[in-house]
Each structure stands twice: as structure tokens, then as C-alpha cells.
mmCIF file with all atom_site columns, N, CA and C in Angstrom:
data_model
loop_
_atom_site.group_PDB
_atom_site.id
_atom_site.type_symbol
_atom_site.label_atom_id
_atom_site.label_alt_id
_atom_site.label_comp_id
_atom_site.label_asym_id
_atom_site.label_entity_id
_atom_site.label_seq_id
_atom_site.pdbx_PDB_ins_code
_atom_site.Cartn_x
_atom_site.Cartn_y
_atom_site.Cartn_z
_atom_site.occupancy
_atom_site.B_iso_or_equiv
_atom_site.pdbx_formal_charge
_atom_site.auth_seq_id
_atom_site.auth_comp_id
_atom_site.auth_asym_id
_atom_site.auth_atom_id
_atom_site.pdbx_PDB_model_num
ATOM 1   N N  . MET V 1 1  ? -1.877  -54.025 -36.290 1.00 60.00 ? 1  MET V N  1
ATOM 2   C CA . MET V 1 1  ? -1.397  -52.764 -36.773 1.00 60.00 ? 1  MET V CA 1
ATOM 3   C C  . MET V 1 1  ? -1.032  -51.893 -35.566 1.00 60.00 ? 1  MET V C  1
ATOM 4   N N  . PRO V 1 2  ? 0.198   -51.387 -35.517 1.00 69.00 ? 2  PRO V N  1
ATOM 5   C CA . PRO V 1 2  ? 0.619   -50.576 -34.369 1.00 69.00 ? 2  PRO V CA 1
ATOM 6   C C  . PRO V 1 2  ? -0.185  -49.278 -34.264 1.00 69.00 ? 2  PRO V C  1
ATOM 7   N N  . GLU V 1 3  ? -0.382  -48.897 -32.995 1.00 82.00 ? 3  GLU V N  1
ATOM 8   C CA . GLU V 1 3  ? -1.135  -47.663 -32.739 1.00 82.00 ? 3  GLU V CA 1
ATOM 9   C C  . GLU V 1 3  ? -0.219  -46.458 -32.872 1.00 82.00 ? 3  GLU V C  1
ATOM 10  N N  . SER V 1 4  ? -0.806  -45.353 -33.226 1.00 89.00 ? 4  SER V N  1
ATOM 11  C CA . SER V 1 4  ? -0.017  -44.126 -33.336 1.00 89.00 ? 4  SER V CA 1
ATOM 12  C C  . SER V 1 4  ? 0.164   -43.518 -31.944 1.00 89.00 ? 4  SER V C  1
ATOM 13  N N  . VAL V 1 5  ? 1.098   -42.618 -31.853 1.00 88.00 ? 5  VAL V N  1
ATOM 14  C CA . VAL V 1 5  ? 1.371   -41.938 -30.590 1.00 88.00 ? 5  VAL V CA 1
ATOM 15  C C  . VAL V 1 5  ? 0.136   -41.179 -30.118 1.00 88.00 ? 5  VAL V C  1
ATOM 16  N N  . GLU V 1 6  ? -0.586  -40.585 -31.047 1.00 89.00 ? 6  GLU V N  1
ATOM 17  C CA . GLU V 1 6  ? -1.784  -39.824 -30.688 1.00 89.00 ? 6  GLU V CA 1
ATOM 18  C C  . GLU V 1 6  ? -2.852  -40.738 -30.081 1.00 89.00 ? 6  GLU V C  1
ATOM 19  N N  . GLU V 1 7  ? -3.002  -41.948 -30.672 1.00 90.00 ? 7  GLU V N  1
ATOM 20  C CA . GLU V 1 7  ? -3.987  -42.893 -30.147 1.00 90.00 ? 7  GLU V CA 1
ATOM 21  C C  . GLU V 1 7  ? -3.606  -43.356 -28.746 1.00 90.00 ? 7  GLU V C  1
ATOM 22  N N  . ARG V 1 8  ? -2.325  -43.654 -28.560 1.00 91.00 ? 8  ARG V N  1
ATOM 23  C CA . ARG V 1 8  ? -1.845  -44.063 -27.232 1.00 91.00 ? 8  ARG V CA 1
ATOM 24  C C  . ARG V 1 8  ? -2.050  -42.946 -26.217 1.00 91.00 ? 8  ARG V C  1
ATOM 25  N N  . LEU V 1 9  ? -1.722  -41.737 -26.617 1.00 92.00 ? 9  LEU V N  1
ATOM 26  C CA . LEU V 1 9  ? -1.889  -40.585 -25.738 1.00 92.00 ? 9  LEU V CA 1
ATOM 27  C C  . LEU V 1 9  ? -3.356  -40.386 -25.377 1.00 92.00 ? 9  LEU V C  1
ATOM 28  N N  . ALA V 1 10 ? -4.242  -40.573 -26.350 1.00 91.00 ? 10 ALA V N  1
ATOM 29  C CA . ALA V 1 10 ? -5.681  -40.436 -26.092 1.00 91.00 ? 10 ALA V CA 1
ATOM 30  C C  . ALA V 1 10 ? -6.143  -41.491 -25.093 1.00 91.00 ? 10 ALA V C  1
ATOM 31  N N  . LYS V 1 11 ? -5.640  -42.727 -25.218 1.00 92.00 ? 11 LYS V N  1
ATOM 32  C CA . LYS V 1 11 ? -5.997  -43.791 -24.270 1.00 92.00 ? 11 LYS V CA 1
ATOM 33  C C  . LYS V 1 11 ? -5.496  -43.459 -22.865 1.00 92.00 ? 11 LYS V C  1
ATOM 34  N N  . VAL V 1 12 ? -4.255  -42.990 -22.802 1.00 93.00 ? 12 VAL V N  1
ATOM 35  C CA . VAL V 1 12 ? -3.676  -42.633 -21.499 1.00 93.00 ? 12 VAL V CA 1
ATOM 36  C C  . VAL V 1 12 ? -4.478  -41.504 -20.856 1.00 93.00 ? 12 VAL V C  1
ATOM 37  N N  . GLU V 1 13 ? -4.843  -40.511 -21.647 1.00 95.00 ? 13 GLU V N  1
ATOM 38  C CA . GLU V 1 13 ? -5.637  -39.400 -21.115 1.00 95.00 ? 13 GLU V CA 1
ATOM 39  C C  . GLU V 1 13 ? -6.993  -39.890 -20.616 1.00 95.00 ? 13 GLU V C  1
ATOM 40  N N  . GLY V 1 14 ? -7.610  -40.812 -21.371 1.00 94.00 ? 14 GLY V N  1
ATOM 41  C CA . GLY V 1 14 ? -8.894  -41.374 -20.951 1.00 94.00 ? 14 GLY V CA 1
ATOM 42  C C  . GLY V 1 14 ? -8.771  -42.138 -19.649 1.00 94.00 ? 14 GLY V C  1
ATOM 43  N N  . ARG V 1 15 ? -7.717  -42.938 -19.545 1.00 96.00 ? 15 ARG V N  1
ATOM 44  C CA . ARG V 1 15 ? -7.494  -43.697 -18.308 1.00 96.00 ? 15 ARG V CA 1
ATOM 45  C C  . ARG V 1 15 ? -7.198  -42.763 -17.143 1.00 96.00 ? 15 ARG V C  1
ATOM 46  N N  . LEU V 1 16 ? -6.415  -41.735 -17.405 1.00 97.00 ? 16 LEU V N  1
ATOM 47  C CA . LEU V 1 16 ? -6.091  -40.766 -16.362 1.00 97.00 ? 16 LEU V CA 1
ATOM 48  C C  . LEU V 1 16 ? -7.347  -40.059 -15.869 1.00 97.00 ? 16 LEU V C  1
ATOM 49  N N  . GLU V 1 17 ? -8.216  -39.703 -16.785 1.00 96.00 ? 17 GLU V N  1
ATOM 50  C CA . GLU V 1 17 ? -9.473  -39.044 -16.414 1.00 96.00 ? 17 GLU V CA 1
ATOM 51  C C  . GLU V 1 17 ? -10.343 -39.984 -15.577 1.00 96.00 ? 17 GLU V C  1
ATOM 52  N N  . GLU V 1 18 ? -10.402 -41.264 -15.982 1.00 97.00 ? 18 GLU V N  1
ATOM 53  C CA . GLU V 1 18 ? -11.186 -42.251 -15.239 1.00 97.00 ? 18 GLU V CA 1
ATOM 54  C C  . GLU V 1 18 ? -10.620 -42.439 -13.828 1.00 97.00 ? 18 GLU V C  1
ATOM 55  N N  . LEU V 1 19 ? -9.298  -42.535 -13.736 1.00 97.00 ? 19 LEU V N  1
ATOM 56  C CA . LEU V 1 19 ? -8.662  -42.673 -12.424 1.00 97.00 ? 19 LEU V CA 1
ATOM 57  C C  . LEU V 1 19 ? -8.908  -41.443 -11.558 1.00 97.00 ? 19 LEU V C  1
ATOM 58  N N  . SER V 1 20 ? -8.868  -40.281 -12.169 1.00 97.00 ? 20 SER V N  1
ATOM 59  C CA . SER V 1 20 ? -9.122  -39.044 -11.437 1.00 97.00 ? 20 SER V CA 1
ATOM 60  C C  . SER V 1 20 ? -10.536 -39.042 -10.857 1.00 97.00 ? 20 SER V C  1
ATOM 61  N N  . LYS V 1 21 ? -11.516 -39.500 -11.647 1.00 97.00 ? 21 LYS V N  1
ATOM 62  C CA . LYS V 1 21 ? -12.897 -39.577 -11.161 1.00 97.00 ? 21 LYS V CA 1
ATOM 63  C C  . LYS V 1 21 ? -13.012 -40.573 -10.016 1.00 97.00 ? 21 LYS V C  1
ATOM 64  N N  . ARG V 1 22 ? -12.337 -41.715 -10.158 1.00 98.00 ? 22 ARG V N  1
ATOM 65  C CA . ARG V 1 22 ? -12.369 -42.725 -9.095  1.00 98.00 ? 22 ARG V CA 1
ATOM 66  C C  . ARG V 1 22 ? -11.763 -42.177 -7.804  1.00 98.00 ? 22 ARG V C  1
ATOM 67  N N  . ILE V 1 23 ? -10.658 -41.468 -7.942  1.00 98.00 ? 23 ILE V N  1
ATOM 68  C CA . ILE V 1 23 ? -10.008 -40.881 -6.760  1.00 98.00 ? 23 ILE V CA 1
ATOM 69  C C  . ILE V 1 23 ? -10.922 -39.848 -6.111  1.00 98.00 ? 23 ILE V C  1
ATOM 70  N N  . ASP V 1 24 ? -11.571 -39.024 -6.916  1.00 97.00 ? 24 ASP V N  1
ATOM 71  C CA . ASP V 1 24 ? -12.510 -38.036 -6.376  1.00 97.00 ? 24 ASP V CA 1
ATOM 72  C C  . ASP V 1 24 ? -13.652 -38.718 -5.632  1.00 97.00 ? 24 ASP V C  1
ATOM 73  N N  . ASN V 1 25 ? -14.206 -39.792 -6.220  1.00 98.00 ? 25 ASN V N  1
ATOM 74  C CA . ASN V 1 25 ? -15.285 -40.526 -5.562  1.00 98.00 ? 25 ASN V CA 1
ATOM 75  C C  . ASN V 1 25 ? -14.808 -41.154 -4.256  1.00 98.00 ? 25 ASN V C  1
ATOM 76  N N  . LEU V 1 26 ? -13.620 -41.741 -4.279  1.00 98.00 ? 26 LEU V N  1
ATOM 77  C CA . LEU V 1 26 ? -13.060 -42.346 -3.079  1.00 98.00 ? 26 LEU V CA 1
ATOM 78  C C  . LEU V 1 26 ? -12.831 -41.295 -2.004  1.00 98.00 ? 26 LEU V C  1
ATOM 79  N N  . ASN V 1 27 ? -12.288 -40.160 -2.401  1.00 98.00 ? 27 ASN V N  1
ATOM 80  C CA . ASN V 1 27 ? -12.056 -39.065 -1.457  1.00 98.00 ? 27 ASN V CA 1
ATOM 81  C C  . ASN V 1 27 ? -13.373 -38.600 -0.842  1.00 98.00 ? 27 ASN V C  1
ATOM 82  N N  . HIS V 1 28 ? -14.402 -38.494 -1.672  1.00 97.00 ? 28 HIS V N  1
ATOM 83  C CA . HIS V 1 28 ? -15.718 -38.073 -1.182  1.00 97.00 ? 28 HIS V CA 1
ATOM 84  C C  . HIS V 1 28 ? -16.262 -39.085 -0.176  1.00 97.00 ? 28 HIS V C  1
ATOM 85  N N  . ARG V 1 29 ? -16.150 -40.384 -0.490  1.00 97.00 ? 29 ARG V N  1
ATOM 86  C CA . ARG V 1 29 ? -16.648 -41.417 0.423   1.00 97.00 ? 29 ARG V CA 1
ATOM 87  C C  . ARG V 1 29 ? -15.866 -41.432 1.727   1.00 97.00 ? 29 ARG V C  1
ATOM 88  N N  . ILE V 1 30 ? -14.553 -41.240 1.639   1.00 98.00 ? 30 ILE V N  1
ATOM 89  C CA . ILE V 1 30 ? -13.733 -41.201 2.855   1.00 98.00 ? 30 ILE V CA 1
ATOM 90  C C  . ILE V 1 30 ? -14.135 -40.015 3.716   1.00 98.00 ? 30 ILE V C  1
ATOM 91  N N  . THR V 1 31 ? -14.347 -38.864 3.097   1.00 97.00 ? 31 THR V N  1
ATOM 92  C CA . THR V 1 31 ? -14.768 -37.675 3.836   1.00 97.00 ? 31 THR V CA 1
ATOM 93  C C  . THR V 1 31 ? -16.113 -37.908 4.509   1.00 97.00 ? 31 THR V C  1
ATOM 94  N N  . GLU V 1 32 ? -17.055 -38.511 3.789   1.00 97.00 ? 32 GLU V N  1
ATOM 95  C CA . GLU V 1 32 ? -18.357 -38.831 4.383   1.00 97.00 ? 32 GLU V CA 1
ATOM 96  C C  . GLU V 1 32 ? -18.192 -39.780 5.561   1.00 97.00 ? 32 GLU V C  1
ATOM 97  N N  . GLY V 1 33 ? -17.322 -40.774 5.402   1.00 96.00 ? 33 GLY V N  1
ATOM 98  C CA . GLY V 1 33 ? -17.076 -41.731 6.486   1.00 96.00 ? 33 GLY V CA 1
ATOM 99  C C  . GLY V 1 33 ? -16.516 -41.048 7.718   1.00 96.00 ? 33 GLY V C  1
ATOM 100 N N  . PHE V 1 34 ? -15.551 -40.148 7.522   1.00 96.00 ? 34 PHE V N  1
ATOM 101 C CA . PHE V 1 34 ? -14.987 -39.424 8.658   1.00 96.00 ? 34 PHE V CA 1
ATOM 102 C C  . PHE V 1 34 ? -16.037 -38.532 9.310   1.00 96.00 ? 34 PHE V C  1
ATOM 103 N N  . THR V 1 35 ? -16.869 -37.902 8.502   1.00 97.00 ? 35 THR V N  1
ATOM 104 C CA . THR V 1 35 ? -17.922 -37.047 9.044   1.00 97.00 ? 35 THR V CA 1
ATOM 105 C C  . THR V 1 35 ? -18.888 -37.867 9.890   1.00 97.00 ? 35 THR V C  1
ATOM 106 N N  . MET V 1 36 ? -19.300 -39.021 9.377   1.00 97.00 ? 36 MET V N  1
ATOM 107 C CA . MET V 1 36 ? -20.203 -39.885 10.136  1.00 97.00 ? 36 MET V CA 1
ATOM 108 C C  . MET V 1 36 ? -19.538 -40.371 11.415  1.00 97.00 ? 36 MET V C  1
ATOM 109 N N  . THR V 1 37 ? -18.259 -40.735 11.326  1.00 97.00 ? 37 THR V N  1
ATOM 110 C CA . THR V 1 37 ? -17.538 -41.206 12.508  1.00 97.00 ? 37 THR V CA 1
ATOM 111 C C  . THR V 1 37 ? -17.425 -40.097 13.546  1.00 97.00 ? 37 THR V C  1
ATOM 112 N N  . ASN V 1 38 ? -17.102 -38.884 13.109  1.00 97.00 ? 38 ASN V N  1
ATOM 113 C CA . ASN V 1 38 ? -17.013 -37.762 14.045  1.00 97.00 ? 38 ASN V CA 1
ATOM 114 C C  . ASN V 1 38 ? -18.352 -37.489 14.710  1.00 97.00 ? 38 ASN V C  1
ATOM 115 N N  . THR V 1 39 ? -19.430 -37.586 13.944  1.00 97.00 ? 39 THR V N  1
ATOM 116 C CA . THR V 1 39 ? -20.765 -37.381 14.504  1.00 97.00 ? 39 THR V CA 1
ATOM 117 C C  . THR V 1 39 ? -21.061 -38.434 15.559  1.00 97.00 ? 39 THR V C  1
ATOM 118 N N  . ARG V 1 40 ? -20.734 -39.691 15.254  1.00 97.00 ? 40 ARG V N  1
ATOM 119 C CA . ARG V 1 40 ? -20.977 -40.768 16.228  1.00 97.00 ? 40 ARG V CA 1
ATOM 120 C C  . ARG V 1 40 ? -20.144 -40.562 17.480  1.00 97.00 ? 40 ARG V C  1
ATOM 121 N N  . ILE V 1 41 ? -18.887 -40.166 17.313  1.00 98.00 ? 41 ILE V N  1
ATOM 122 C CA . ILE V 1 41 ? -18.022 -39.935 18.471  1.00 98.00 ? 41 ILE V CA 1
ATOM 123 C C  . ILE V 1 41 ? -18.579 -38.798 19.316  1.00 98.00 ? 41 ILE V C  1
ATOM 124 N N  . ASP V 1 42 ? -19.035 -37.717 18.673  1.00 97.00 ? 42 ASP V N  1
ATOM 125 C CA . ASP V 1 42 ? -19.638 -36.605 19.412  1.00 97.00 ? 42 ASP V CA 1
ATOM 126 C C  . ASP V 1 42 ? -20.871 -37.061 20.172  1.00 97.00 ? 42 ASP V C  1
ATOM 127 N N  . ASP V 1 43 ? -21.728 -37.858 19.518  1.00 97.00 ? 43 ASP V N  1
ATOM 128 C CA . ASP V 1 43 ? -22.934 -38.364 20.175  1.00 97.00 ? 43 ASP V CA 1
ATOM 129 C C  . ASP V 1 43 ? -22.583 -39.266 21.355  1.00 97.00 ? 43 ASP V C  1
ATOM 130 N N  . LEU V 1 44 ? -21.581 -40.127 21.174  1.00 97.00 ? 44 LEU V N  1
ATOM 131 C CA . LEU V 1 44 ? -21.161 -40.998 22.268  1.00 97.00 ? 44 LEU V CA 1
ATOM 132 C C  . LEU V 1 44 ? -20.587 -40.186 23.421  1.00 97.00 ? 44 LEU V C  1
ATOM 133 N N  . GLY V 1 45 ? -19.838 -39.133 23.097  1.00 97.00 ? 45 GLY V N  1
ATOM 134 C CA . GLY V 1 45 ? -19.288 -38.264 24.138  1.00 97.00 ? 45 GLY V CA 1
ATOM 135 C C  . GLY V 1 45 ? -20.386 -37.583 24.935  1.00 97.00 ? 45 GLY V C  1
ATOM 136 N N  . LYS V 1 46 ? -21.398 -37.088 24.235  1.00 97.00 ? 46 LYS V N  1
ATOM 137 C CA . LYS V 1 46 ? -22.520 -36.447 24.925  1.00 97.00 ? 46 LYS V CA 1
ATOM 138 C C  . LYS V 1 46 ? -23.260 -37.444 25.800  1.00 97.00 ? 46 LYS V C  1
ATOM 139 N N  . SER V 1 47 ? -23.470 -38.651 25.271  1.00 97.00 ? 47 SER V N  1
ATOM 140 C CA . SER V 1 47 ? -24.154 -39.693 26.033  1.00 97.00 ? 47 SER V CA 1
ATOM 141 C C  . SER V 1 47 ? -23.347 -40.063 27.273  1.00 97.00 ? 47 SER V C  1
ATOM 142 N N  . LEU V 1 48 ? -22.045 -40.193 27.112  1.00 98.00 ? 48 LEU V N  1
ATOM 143 C CA . LEU V 1 48 ? -21.186 -40.530 28.244  1.00 98.00 ? 48 LEU V CA 1
ATOM 144 C C  . LEU V 1 48 ? -21.207 -39.422 29.289  1.00 98.00 ? 48 LEU V C  1
ATOM 145 N N  . ASN V 1 49 ? -21.138 -38.166 28.853  1.00 98.00 ? 49 ASN V N  1
ATOM 146 C CA . ASN V 1 49 ? -21.198 -37.048 29.799  1.00 98.00 ? 49 ASN V CA 1
ATOM 147 C C  . ASN V 1 49 ? -22.512 -37.040 30.564  1.00 98.00 ? 49 ASN V C  1
ATOM 148 N N  . LYS V 1 50 ? -23.617 -37.333 29.888  1.00 98.00 ? 50 LYS V N  1
ATOM 149 C CA . LYS V 1 50 ? -24.917 -37.378 30.554  1.00 98.00 ? 50 LYS V CA 1
ATOM 150 C C  . LYS V 1 50 ? -24.945 -38.495 31.586  1.00 98.00 ? 50 LYS V C  1
ATOM 151 N N  . ARG V 1 51 ? -24.417 -39.658 31.224  1.00 98.00 ? 51 ARG V N  1
ATOM 152 C CA . ARG V 1 51 ? -24.398 -40.776 32.175  1.00 98.00 ? 51 ARG V CA 1
ATOM 153 C C  . ARG V 1 51 ? -23.540 -40.447 33.392  1.00 98.00 ? 51 ARG V C  1
ATOM 154 N N  . ILE V 1 52 ? -22.402 -39.803 33.165  1.00 98.00 ? 52 ILE V N  1
ATOM 155 C CA . ILE V 1 52 ? -21.532 -39.420 34.282  1.00 98.00 ? 52 ILE V CA 1
ATOM 156 C C  . ILE V 1 52 ? -22.248 -38.413 35.172  1.00 98.00 ? 52 ILE V C  1
ATOM 157 N N  . ASP V 1 53 ? -22.917 -37.432 34.578  1.00 98.00 ? 53 ASP V N  1
ATOM 158 C CA . ASP V 1 53 ? -23.676 -36.452 35.365  1.00 98.00 ? 53 ASP V CA 1
ATOM 159 C C  . ASP V 1 53 ? -24.784 -37.130 36.159  1.00 98.00 ? 53 ASP V C  1
ATOM 160 N N  . ASP V 1 54 ? -25.485 -38.083 35.533  1.00 98.00 ? 54 ASP V N  1
ATOM 161 C CA . ASP V 1 54 ? -26.532 -38.822 36.239  1.00 98.00 ? 54 ASP V CA 1
ATOM 162 C C  . ASP V 1 54 ? -25.949 -39.610 37.407  1.00 98.00 ? 54 ASP V C  1
ATOM 163 N N  . LEU V 1 55 ? -24.802 -40.229 37.195  1.00 98.00 ? 55 LEU V N  1
ATOM 164 C CA . LEU V 1 55 ? -24.151 -40.993 38.253  1.00 98.00 ? 55 LEU V CA 1
ATOM 165 C C  . LEU V 1 55 ? -23.729 -40.078 39.403  1.00 98.00 ? 55 LEU V C  1
ATOM 166 N N  . ARG V 1 56 ? -23.178 -38.913 39.079  1.00 98.00 ? 56 ARG V N  1
ATOM 167 C CA . ARG V 1 56 ? -22.806 -37.952 40.125  1.00 98.00 ? 56 ARG V CA 1
ATOM 168 C C  . ARG V 1 56 ? -24.022 -37.530 40.939  1.00 98.00 ? 56 ARG V C  1
ATOM 169 N N  . SER V 1 57 ? -25.121 -37.271 40.249  1.00 98.00 ? 57 SER V N  1
ATOM 170 C CA . SER V 1 57 ? -26.349 -36.867 40.945  1.00 98.00 ? 57 SER V CA 1
ATOM 171 C C  . SER V 1 57 ? -26.824 -37.975 41.874  1.00 98.00 ? 57 SER V C  1
ATOM 172 N N  . GLU V 1 58 ? -26.752 -39.202 41.409  1.00 98.00 ? 58 GLU V N  1
ATOM 173 C CA . GLU V 1 58 ? -27.193 -40.322 42.242  1.00 98.00 ? 58 GLU V CA 1
ATOM 174 C C  . GLU V 1 58 ? -26.281 -40.497 43.450  1.00 98.00 ? 58 GLU V C  1
ATOM 175 N N  . VAL V 1 59 ? -24.977 -40.348 43.257  1.00 98.00 ? 59 VAL V N  1
ATOM 176 C CA . VAL V 1 59 ? -24.037 -40.456 44.382  1.00 98.00 ? 59 VAL V CA 1
ATOM 177 C C  . VAL V 1 59 ? -24.314 -39.354 45.398  1.00 98.00 ? 59 VAL V C  1
ATOM 178 N N  . ARG V 1 60 ? -24.555 -38.133 44.919  1.00 98.00 ? 60 ARG V N  1
ATOM 179 C CA . ARG V 1 60 ? -24.889 -37.033 45.842  1.00 98.00 ? 60 ARG V CA 1
ATOM 180 C C  . ARG V 1 60 ? -26.161 -37.335 46.620  1.00 98.00 ? 60 ARG V C  1
ATOM 181 N N  . LEU V 1 61 ? -27.166 -37.851 45.929  1.00 98.00 ? 61 LEU V N  1
ATOM 182 C CA . LEU V 1 61 ? -28.429 -38.184 46.581  1.00 98.00 ? 61 LEU V CA 1
ATOM 183 C C  . LEU V 1 61 ? -28.206 -39.213 47.679  1.00 98.00 ? 61 LEU V C  1
ATOM 184 N N  . TRP V 1 62 ? -27.477 -40.284 47.375  1.00 98.00 ? 62 TRP V N  1
ATOM 185 C CA . TRP V 1 62 ? -27.229 -41.308 48.383  1.00 98.00 ? 62 TRP V CA 1
ATOM 186 C C  . TRP V 1 62 ? -26.391 -40.756 49.533  1.00 98.00 ? 62 TRP V C  1
ATOM 187 N N  . PHE V 1 63 ? -25.455 -39.875 49.256  1.00 98.00 ? 63 PHE V N  1
ATOM 188 C CA . PHE V 1 63 ? -24.663 -39.254 50.318  1.00 98.00 ? 63 PHE V CA 1
ATOM 189 C C  . PHE V 1 63 ? -25.568 -38.480 51.268  1.00 98.00 ? 63 PHE V C  1
ATOM 190 N N  . VAL V 1 64 ? -26.497 -37.714 50.714  1.00 98.00 ? 64 VAL V N  1
ATOM 191 C CA . VAL V 1 64 ? -27.434 -36.939 51.539  1.00 98.00 ? 64 VAL V CA 1
ATOM 192 C C  . VAL V 1 64 ? -28.321 -37.876 52.347  1.00 98.00 ? 64 VAL V C  1
ATOM 193 N N  . VAL V 1 65 ? -28.845 -38.918 51.717  1.00 98.00 ? 65 VAL V N  1
ATOM 194 C CA . VAL V 1 65 ? -29.722 -39.862 52.416  1.00 98.00 ? 65 VAL V CA 1
ATOM 195 C C  . VAL V 1 65 ? -28.978 -40.537 53.561  1.00 98.00 ? 65 VAL V C  1
ATOM 196 N N  . ILE V 1 66 ? -27.769 -41.011 53.311  1.00 98.00 ? 66 ILE V N  1
ATOM 197 C CA . ILE V 1 66 ? -26.988 -41.675 54.361  1.00 98.00 ? 66 ILE V CA 1
ATOM 198 C C  . ILE V 1 66 ? -26.645 -40.700 55.472  1.00 98.00 ? 66 ILE V C  1
ATOM 199 N N  . THR V 1 67 ? -26.309 -39.468 55.126  1.00 98.00 ? 67 THR V N  1
ATOM 200 C CA . THR V 1 67 ? -26.008 -38.449 56.138  1.00 98.00 ? 67 THR V CA 1
ATOM 201 C C  . THR V 1 67 ? -27.228 -38.186 57.013  1.00 98.00 ? 67 THR V C  1
ATOM 202 N N  . ILE V 1 68 ? -28.394 -38.089 56.411  1.00 98.00 ? 68 ILE V N  1
ATOM 203 C CA . ILE V 1 68 ? -29.628 -37.860 57.175  1.00 98.00 ? 68 ILE V CA 1
ATOM 204 C C  . ILE V 1 68 ? -29.903 -39.047 58.093  1.00 98.00 ? 68 ILE V C  1
ATOM 205 N N  . ILE V 1 69 ? -29.737 -40.261 57.586  1.00 98.00 ? 69 ILE V N  1
ATOM 206 C CA . ILE V 1 69 ? -29.980 -41.450 58.412  1.00 98.00 ? 69 ILE V CA 1
ATOM 207 C C  . ILE V 1 69 ? -29.015 -41.491 59.589  1.00 98.00 ? 69 ILE V C  1
ATOM 208 N N  . ILE V 1 70 ? -27.746 -41.229 59.349  1.00 98.00 ? 70 ILE V N  1
ATOM 209 C CA . ILE V 1 70 ? -26.756 -41.219 60.434  1.00 98.00 ? 70 ILE V CA 1
ATOM 210 C C  . ILE V 1 70 ? -27.091 -40.132 61.446  1.00 98.00 ? 70 ILE V C  1
ATOM 211 N N  . SER V 1 71 ? -27.495 -38.963 60.969  1.00 97.00 ? 71 SER V N  1
ATOM 212 C CA . SER V 1 71 ? -27.858 -37.868 61.878  1.00 97.00 ? 71 SER V CA 1
ATOM 213 C C  . SER V 1 71 ? -29.062 -38.250 62.723  1.00 97.00 ? 71 SER V C  1
ATOM 214 N N  . LEU V 1 72 ? -30.063 -38.867 62.116  1.00 96.00 ? 72 LEU V N  1
ATOM 215 C CA . LEU V 1 72 ? -31.252 -39.284 62.866  1.00 96.00 ? 72 LEU V CA 1
ATOM 216 C C  . LEU V 1 72 ? -30.911 -40.348 63.903  1.00 96.00 ? 72 LEU V C  1
ATOM 217 N N  . ILE V 1 73 ? -30.095 -41.307 63.528  1.00 96.00 ? 73 ILE V N  1
ATOM 218 C CA . ILE V 1 73 ? -29.693 -42.347 64.486  1.00 96.00 ? 73 ILE V CA 1
ATOM 219 C C  . ILE V 1 73 ? -28.925 -41.732 65.641  1.00 96.00 ? 73 ILE V C  1
ATOM 220 N N  . THR V 1 74 ? -28.014 -40.820 65.348  1.00 95.00 ? 74 THR V N  1
ATOM 221 C CA . THR V 1 74 ? -27.241 -40.148 66.393  1.00 95.00 ? 74 THR V CA 1
ATOM 222 C C  . THR V 1 74 ? -28.164 -39.364 67.316  1.00 95.00 ? 74 THR V C  1
ATOM 223 N N  . LEU V 1 75 ? -29.108 -38.651 66.746  1.00 95.00 ? 75 LEU V N  1
ATOM 224 C CA . LEU V 1 75 ? -30.058 -37.872 67.542  1.00 95.00 ? 75 LEU V CA 1
ATOM 225 C C  . LEU V 1 75 ? -30.907 -38.785 68.414  1.00 95.00 ? 75 LEU V C  1
ATOM 226 N N  . LEU V 1 76 ? -31.406 -39.867 67.851  1.00 94.00 ? 76 LEU V N  1
ATOM 227 C CA . LEU V 1 76 ? -32.235 -40.798 68.612  1.00 94.00 ? 76 LEU V CA 1
ATOM 228 C C  . LEU V 1 76 ? -31.442 -41.461 69.728  1.00 94.00 ? 76 LEU V C  1
ATOM 229 N N  . LEU V 1 77 ? -30.200 -41.793 69.482  1.00 93.00 ? 77 LEU V N  1
ATOM 230 C CA . LEU V 1 77 ? -29.375 -42.409 70.527  1.00 93.00 ? 77 LEU V CA 1
ATOM 231 C C  . LEU V 1 77 ? -29.108 -41.439 71.673  1.00 93.00 ? 77 LEU V C  1
ATOM 232 N N  . LYS V 1 78 ? -29.019 -40.153 71.390  1.00 91.00 ? 78 LYS V N  1
ATOM 233 C CA . LYS V 1 78 ? -28.815 -39.153 72.442  1.00 91.00 ? 78 LYS V CA 1
ATOM 234 C C  . LYS V 1 78 ? -30.090 -38.942 73.242  1.00 91.00 ? 78 LYS V C  1
ATOM 235 N N  . LEU V 1 79 ? -31.234 -39.122 72.602  1.00 90.00 ? 79 LEU V N  1
ATOM 236 C CA . LEU V 1 79 ? -32.507 -38.913 73.284  1.00 90.00 ? 79 LEU V CA 1
ATOM 237 C C  . LEU V 1 79 ? -32.894 -40.104 74.153  1.00 90.00 ? 79 LEU V C  1
ATOM 238 N N  . ILE V 1 80 ? -32.414 -41.276 73.809  1.00 86.00 ? 80 ILE V N  1
ATOM 239 C CA . ILE V 1 80 ? -32.746 -42.466 74.588  1.00 86.00 ? 80 ILE V CA 1
ATOM 240 C C  . ILE V 1 80 ? -31.791 -42.531 75.783  1.00 86.00 ? 80 ILE V C  1
ATOM 241 N N  . PRO V 1 81 ? -32.379 -42.651 77.017  1.00 75.00 ? 81 PRO V N  1
ATOM 242 C CA . PRO V 1 81 ? -31.510 -42.679 78.213  1.00 75.00 ? 81 PRO V CA 1
ATOM 243 C C  . PRO V 1 81 ? -30.753 -43.978 78.372  1.00 75.00 ? 81 PRO V C  1
#
């Protein structure tokens, strides 16, 4: 028995509503995914900046140590006849 226009319209509206809910859920999950990704990127950036700062500090320390050693050797060589 053929369906009436009203029945078809009701089915289409039901499907449209279901699709709308699915799209909303998908949009919500995508937004959550982007938020989590942005948080991870921010955390990685902070971690990388800390490592770079630590590396700079270590390079400065070694520069000072080597400079002191060279200065001491130079001084000792001048003192030795």
C-alpha cells in the first residue's frame, strides 16, 4: 500500500533530525579532538622551550669552565720560568 505524502514527510523529518544529532555529536567530538591536540602541542612547546633553556644553561656553564681552565693554564705558564 503506497504511503501518503504526510507519512513520507514524517520519515524524512525523522531522518533529518537523526542526521542533525549525528552531525552535532561529530562536531562535538572533532572540537574535543582539536582541544586535546592543542593542549598537547602547547605542552610539547613548553617542554621543548625548557629543554632549550636547559641546553643554553649547560653551554654557558661549559663556556665558563673552559674559560677558567684556559685562564689558569695561561697564568701558570707565565709563572713558570
